[in-house]
XYZ file of C-alpha atoms in Angstrom:
455
model
C -37.492 46.129 116.305
C -40.225 45.719 118.829
C -42.829 46.593 116.201
C -41.313 44.032 113.858
C -41.424 41.285 116.553
C -45.002 42.271 117.316
C -45.863 41.976 113.606
C -44.362 38.473 113.303
C -46.139 37.348 116.480
C -49.500 38.537 115.162
C -48.844 36.892 111.787
C -47.928 33.565 113.456
C -51.073 33.717 115.575
C -53.219 34.347 112.507
C -51.596 31.435 110.645
C -52.092 29.060 113.576
C -55.701 30.209 113.904
C -56.322 29.548 110.207
C -54.792 26.096 110.573
C -57.052 25.334 113.540
C -60.111 26.612 111.681
C -59.281 24.543 108.587
C -58.730 21.457 110.680
C -62.102 21.963 112.365
C -63.782 21.165 109.041
C -63.653 17.376 108.743
C -62.746 15.667 105.508
C -66.021 14.081 104.298
C -66.017 11.055 102.007
C -68.547 8.531 100.755
C -67.946 4.819 100.880
C -65.953 3.491 97.933
C -64.944 7.018 96.948
C -61.655 8.868 97.482
C -59.920 12.243 97.388
C -56.368 13.537 96.794
C -54.830 15.721 99.530
C -52.074 18.181 98.552
C -49.543 18.522 101.375
C -47.824 21.913 102.077
C -44.414 20.182 102.236
C -43.129 16.655 101.751
C -44.220 14.067 104.325
C -42.088 11.174 105.509
C -44.694 9.336 107.611
C -48.501 9.082 107.218
C -50.766 7.460 109.838
C -54.476 6.670 109.869
C -56.234 5.704 113.087
C -58.769 3.112 111.819
C -57.886 1.514 108.468
C -61.236 -0.317 108.426
C -63.114 2.991 108.010
C -60.675 4.708 105.608
C -57.326 3.900 104.078
C -54.552 5.762 102.228
C -52.337 5.298 99.205
C -49.082 7.337 99.205
C -47.382 7.521 95.798
C -45.574 10.852 96.369
C -44.340 12.750 99.451
C -46.499 15.709 98.412
C -49.776 13.853 97.756
C -51.976 11.456 99.752
C -54.901 9.537 98.251
C -57.588 8.873 100.903
C -60.613 6.594 100.218
C -63.550 5.498 102.355
C -64.261 1.861 103.229
C -67.122 1.872 105.741
C -69.360 4.319 107.571
C -67.654 5.974 110.524
C -65.015 8.510 111.655
C -61.263 8.304 111.945
C -58.197 10.648 111.904
C -55.169 11.073 109.629
C -51.724 12.444 110.509
C -48.759 13.258 108.245
C -45.215 14.013 109.630
C -42.053 15.262 107.902
C -38.545 13.898 108.354
C -38.132 15.984 111.522
C -41.339 14.522 112.983
C -43.127 17.823 112.638
C -46.830 17.751 111.751
C -47.427 18.404 108.091
C -51.141 17.583 107.977
C -53.823 16.283 110.312
C -57.588 16.057 109.939
C -60.717 14.089 110.820
C -62.170 11.844 108.130
C -65.926 11.253 108.139
C -67.060 8.455 105.824
C -70.724 8.544 104.872
C -72.926 5.941 103.234
C -73.476 7.740 99.976
C -77.221 8.041 100.457
C -77.880 9.286 96.947
C -76.720 5.957 95.532
C -79.101 4.174 97.935
C -82.064 6.261 96.874
C -81.296 5.788 93.169
C -81.085 2.017 93.624
C -84.385 1.872 95.531
C -86.202 3.951 92.922
C -85.158 1.523 90.210
C -86.555 -1.480 92.108
C -89.571 0.179 93.819
C -90.603 3.133 91.678
C -93.765 3.771 93.741
C -91.934 4.020 97.065
C -90.891 7.174 98.866
C -87.636 6.217 100.578
C -84.948 8.545 101.900
C -81.594 7.795 103.551
C -79.765 9.992 106.000
C -76.307 9.473 107.469
C -76.112 10.090 111.220
C -72.787 9.433 112.891
C -71.694 5.909 112.044
C -75.188 4.798 111.019
C -77.757 5.329 108.297
C -81.430 6.097 108.910
C -83.921 4.840 106.329
C -87.335 6.525 106.335
C -90.418 6.493 104.141
C -93.563 4.541 103.260
C -93.796 1.178 101.519
C -96.784 -0.791 100.280
C -96.129 -4.059 102.113
C -93.843 -5.679 104.701
C -92.189 -7.581 101.860
C -91.151 -4.250 100.267
C -89.809 -3.104 103.642
C -87.691 -6.254 103.928
C -86.414 -5.670 100.390
C -85.328 -2.116 101.273
C -83.528 -3.323 104.400
C -81.759 -6.112 102.502
C -80.624 -3.740 99.744
C -79.387 -1.121 102.203
C -77.564 -3.791 104.220
C -75.843 -5.083 101.100
C -74.677 -1.555 100.234
C -73.573 -0.870 103.797
C -71.937 -4.245 104.192
C -73.741 -4.793 107.523
C -77.204 -4.376 108.991
C -75.858 -3.244 112.374
C -75.463 0.384 111.271
C -78.923 0.569 109.672
C -81.769 2.279 111.578
C -85.116 1.185 110.140
C -87.895 3.791 110.384
C -90.016 2.537 107.473
C -93.804 2.614 107.698
C -96.068 0.091 105.964
C -99.195 1.438 104.314
C -102.389 -0.333 105.370
C -102.694 -3.236 107.784
C -100.062 -5.899 108.304
C -102.245 -8.238 110.390
C -103.766 -11.404 108.980
C -106.716 -13.337 110.381
C -106.855 -16.970 109.335
C -110.134 -18.851 109.322
C -109.711 -22.609 109.125
C -112.502 -25.149 108.759
C -111.531 -28.732 109.541
C -114.168 -31.326 108.616
C -113.739 -35.059 109.089
C -116.216 -37.793 108.207
C -115.638 -41.254 109.681
C -117.716 -44.208 108.475
C -117.502 -47.656 110.057
C -119.031 -50.873 108.786
C -119.086 -54.109 110.785
C -120.297 -57.493 109.601
C -120.238 -60.645 111.711
C -121.462 -64.070 110.678
C -120.854 -67.331 112.487
C -122.540 -70.553 113.535
C -121.951 -71.542 117.128
C -122.772 -75.236 117.353
C -122.865 -77.399 120.444
C -123.868 -81.050 120.533
C -123.993 -83.179 123.643
C -124.122 -86.935 123.575
C -124.711 -88.667 126.886
C -124.360 -92.351 127.772
C -124.664 -93.048 131.405
C -122.177 -90.797 133.133
C -120.201 -90.067 129.958
C -120.812 -86.962 127.869
C -119.213 -85.667 124.698
C -119.502 -82.095 123.452
C -118.433 -79.909 120.496
C -118.443 -76.121 120.766
C -117.505 -73.516 118.174
C -117.426 -69.744 118.288
C -117.947 -69.370 122.067
C -116.625 -70.400 125.476
C -117.294 -73.916 126.749
C -120.606 -74.128 128.565
C -121.920 -76.697 130.969
C -124.387 -79.073 129.329
C -126.979 -78.364 131.953
C -126.680 -74.575 131.613
C -128.932 -72.601 129.315
C -127.145 -71.600 126.147
C -127.868 -67.918 125.610
C -126.318 -65.205 123.506
C -126.784 -61.444 123.698
C -127.066 -59.615 120.377
C -128.436 -60.449 116.958
C -128.669 -64.232 116.679
C -130.881 -67.141 115.673
C -131.084 -70.110 118.023
C -131.856 -73.672 116.974
C -132.221 -76.472 119.502
C -133.213 -80.124 119.216
C -132.934 -83.379 121.191
C -133.094 -86.460 118.959
C -132.802 -89.414 121.334
C -129.793 -89.100 123.581
C -128.274 -86.210 121.574
C -128.764 -82.560 122.460
C -128.027 -80.195 119.578
C -128.023 -76.492 120.327
C -126.823 -73.975 117.755
C -126.792 -70.180 117.632
C -126.358 -68.361 114.335
C -124.735 -64.972 115.020
C -125.446 -62.400 112.351
C -124.573 -58.757 112.935
C -124.284 -55.873 110.496
C -123.815 -52.326 111.725
C -122.901 -49.037 110.105
C -121.854 -45.862 111.883
C -121.158 -42.274 110.808
C -119.212 -39.720 112.824
C -118.455 -36.114 111.820
C -115.921 -33.823 113.425
C -115.738 -30.083 112.778
C -113.451 -27.375 114.118
C -113.298 -23.739 113.039
C -110.320 -22.027 114.671
C -109.782 -18.320 113.925
C -106.353 -16.815 114.542
C -104.837 -13.379 113.966
C -101.100 -12.827 113.560
C -98.778 -10.021 112.502
C -97.159 -10.335 109.095
C -94.042 -12.469 109.337
C -94.903 -13.789 112.803
C -95.996 -17.366 113.579
C -99.227 -18.343 115.340
C -100.528 -21.707 116.562
C -103.787 -23.254 117.728
C -104.751 -26.525 119.441
C -108.217 -27.856 120.276
C -107.632 -31.154 122.003
C -105.579 -32.284 124.953
C -102.343 -33.777 126.201
C -101.488 -37.198 127.575
C -98.476 -38.066 129.761
C -95.605 -40.312 128.670
C -93.215 -41.611 131.363
C -89.545 -41.380 130.359
C -87.149 -43.494 132.486
C -84.093 -41.553 133.653
C -80.882 -42.440 135.416
C -81.060 -43.430 139.062
C -84.533 -44.928 138.759
C -86.167 -41.520 138.259
C -89.066 -41.264 135.842
C -89.739 -38.004 134.025
C -93.072 -37.108 132.449
C -93.468 -35.638 128.994
C -96.781 -34.563 127.481
C -97.817 -35.120 123.881
C -100.556 -33.094 122.249
C -103.479 -34.461 120.264
C -106.562 -32.981 118.651
C -106.990 -30.358 115.934
C -103.847 -28.217 115.660
C -102.745 -25.445 113.352
C -99.473 -23.568 112.769
C -99.277 -20.748 110.254
C -97.047 -17.834 109.272
C -98.527 -15.096 107.038
C -96.614 -12.519 105.010
C -98.491 -9.565 103.556
C -97.417 -8.796 99.988
C -98.290 -5.933 97.688
C -101.843 -5.446 96.347
C -103.443 -7.218 99.335
C -101.792 -10.520 98.490
C -100.833 -12.891 101.292
C -98.092 -15.508 101.267
C -99.252 -18.162 103.725
C -97.269 -21.049 105.192
C -99.837 -23.271 106.913
C -99.473 -26.648 108.643
C -102.748 -28.176 109.955
C -102.797 -31.441 111.890
C -105.553 -33.732 113.181
C -104.672 -36.508 115.626
C -106.632 -38.813 117.918
C -105.914 -41.514 120.465
C -106.170 -45.103 119.275
C -107.079 -48.302 121.086
C -103.613 -49.799 120.602
C -100.960 -49.052 123.189
C -97.305 -49.600 123.973
C -95.840 -50.416 127.372
C -93.219 -48.073 128.820
C -91.934 -48.617 132.370
C -94.955 -50.807 133.105
C -97.444 -48.182 131.883
C -99.703 -48.579 128.875
C -99.256 -45.531 126.643
C -101.809 -44.954 123.892
C -100.687 -44.352 120.341
C -101.827 -41.562 118.035
C -103.518 -41.666 114.667
C -102.246 -38.506 112.948
C -102.882 -36.781 109.657
C -101.042 -33.599 108.810
C -100.355 -31.361 105.858
C -97.904 -28.529 105.243
C -97.917 -26.104 102.338
C -97.184 -22.531 101.276
C -99.627 -20.694 99.013
C -100.267 -17.148 97.820
C -103.814 -15.823 98.101
C -105.747 -12.607 98.034
C -107.533 -11.382 101.141
C -110.768 -13.406 101.451
C -109.758 -16.104 98.973
C -109.797 -19.753 100.067
C -107.970 -22.945 99.287
C -108.748 -26.515 100.302
C -106.550 -29.394 101.377
C -108.455 -32.577 100.559
C -107.770 -36.169 99.690
C -106.564 -37.063 103.186
C -108.244 -40.473 103.061
C -107.788 -43.464 105.287
C -109.293 -46.898 104.825
C -108.739 -49.704 107.358
C -110.128 -53.141 106.483
C -110.033 -55.991 108.989
C -111.210 -59.513 108.145
C -110.888 -62.211 110.804
C -111.937 -65.846 110.487
C -112.149 -68.139 113.527
C -112.591 -71.843 112.785
C -112.295 -75.295 114.261
C -109.111 -77.018 113.042
C -109.659 -79.341 110.053
C -113.437 -79.253 110.298
C -113.534 -75.587 109.337
C -111.660 -76.366 106.107
C -114.307 -78.763 104.759
C -116.022 -77.238 101.719
C -119.643 -76.176 102.304
C -119.991 -78.043 105.611
C -117.019 -76.157 107.032
C -119.221 -73.064 107.306
C -120.796 -74.686 110.383
C -117.429 -74.608 112.105
C -116.278 -71.039 111.126
C -116.952 -67.529 112.431
C -116.259 -64.473 110.212
C -115.694 -60.918 111.448
C -115.398 -58.100 108.875
C -114.745 -54.464 109.746
C -114.214 -51.501 107.390
C -113.291 -48.045 108.721
C -113.183 -45.146 106.264
C -112.299 -41.557 107.119
C -111.902 -38.481 104.957
C -110.455 -35.162 106.060
C -110.982 -31.808 104.330
C -109.303 -28.553 105.442
C -110.436 -25.188 104.063
C -108.250 -22.135 104.785
C -109.263 -18.490 104.236
C -106.930 -15.573 105.144
C -108.106 -11.975 105.650
C -106.131 -8.759 106.034
C -107.711 -7.158 109.096
C -107.521 -4.145 111.397
C -108.352 -3.826 115.064
C -111.851 -2.793 116.152
C -111.884 0.719 117.556
C -115.257 0.311 119.338
C -115.068 -2.737 121.573
C -118.829 -2.658 122.235
C -119.466 -3.847 118.699
C -117.780 -7.187 119.394
C -120.408 -9.792 120.342
C -120.098 -12.884 122.512
C -122.482 -15.870 122.912
C -123.455 -14.594 126.366
C -124.760 -11.280 125.018
C -128.489 -10.997 125.673
C -128.554 -13.927 128.110
C -130.570 -13.680 131.309
C -131.044 -16.494 133.816
C -134.760 -17.459 134.126
C -136.481 -17.528 137.492
C -137.415 -20.782 139.217
C -141.054 -20.210 138.196
C -140.155 -19.882 134.492
C -137.665 -22.726 134.619
C -139.917 -25.276 136.377
C -143.328 -24.487 134.878
C -142.343 -23.395 131.375
C -139.046 -25.253 131.006
C -137.149 -22.134 129.968
C -133.374 -22.175 130.000
C -133.000 -18.494 129.127
C -135.030 -15.345 128.615
C -134.873 -14.058 125.058
C -134.158 -10.344 124.920
C -132.123 -7.764 122.988
C -128.378 -7.780 123.514
C -128.502 -5.637 126.642
C -128.938 -2.513 124.524
C -131.812 -0.497 123.191
C -133.028 -1.529 119.756
C -131.647 0.755 117.081
C -128.591 1.762 119.084
C -126.401 0.274 116.370
C -127.137 0.238 112.711
C -127.537 -2.933 110.696
C -128.406 -6.295 112.203
C -126.443 -5.938 115.407
C -129.475 -4.666 117.324
C -131.591 -7.516 115.895
C -129.388 -10.341 117.194
C -130.971 -12.485 119.866
C -130.334 -15.865 121.373
C -131.781 -18.674 119.272
C -132.302 -22.251 120.423
C -131.647 -23.909 123.746
C -127.828 -23.912 123.456
C -127.893 -20.124 123.214
C -125.739 -19.663 120.128
C -125.852 -16.442 118.120
C -126.850 -17.204 114.556
C -126.354 -14.994 111.515
C -129.388 -14.876 109.298
């Protein structure tokens, strides 16, 4: 009997050990896929710990259909009518990486992308041709996973993903001014009585000399007791102003960059309790851009340049005169190759002002009314052209090859400055000639400002 009891004890131990070993191997499933579990005896109750990761469908006491919903781990328990354990196991739901890889190969046949399930997440690795392809892979994987939270992105982009933007802003402003008027004064005296008529200028004393600064013709006569003094004002001027800015900016693909060459002016903002806050508004040449590197060295560029300047007109806020801004801006998105350019032109502005000052009634007389009128004509024309050129760039490994305008500059002595009028001493760029190949060793300072010019 003792041998028989010993035999049953060993057999029970072996069975329990086998059960523990079998339960140590988790039940692995892919998302949106299922498996049928055959139970050793009928089950009355079936429980699953996290129904959002996996769920069950029980159609028979002897079979359980388990299917995966999302990446993660959970447990399943089945009990009989006596509340004894019939089946228990750990369910591990994976992402089904093979389906991911097949989908990516169809869309990006040149890519080398692999997916690997780790715990409750998925790691995506490989090389892509552009940041746009990397975003496409992430979006596709997120749609298959149902969420981007469980996605670990380890993609590498071939080549550079930095873009340098060279912008040339050129503005030409032309002003034309024409003035023509006859300023007539006549004085009639009779004893202590005098009568005068003045047009186009302030009233002057009859005994004072009538003078006018500027371009004018003066006529004066004294027939009898009348003094006639007239000044013909004739002025025509033309001016030309050019403005040029060349900002260069470098930004990572998908990141925004901005530039401003100008200034800020304060604006008082009244607050509660008599407190005045100050806000600053920018003006000058500004630029905002966001580049995105595409495949085959193509660049999608969202660029928004702006040119603004202070005007003579002003508004009054809290007793302070605040200048207004004259602003021209443009915003566009284009696709270019590295080194290609596009221009934003046609930003024209034409302001025409025509003022006539005249003596009431007399200035309306045909022909003779010209003697009693003053005409002021002003025409302001401006044209703005913006040229944008993006480049795909890499960092410079040797910093010594980067030049600055101060390279090669040496302060002259008092003897050279006073006697010879030298502002600098021309010399190589602080290095021995031939140290670098090409024209770098030939660069010197040219002209009094000391700019480095490329020949």
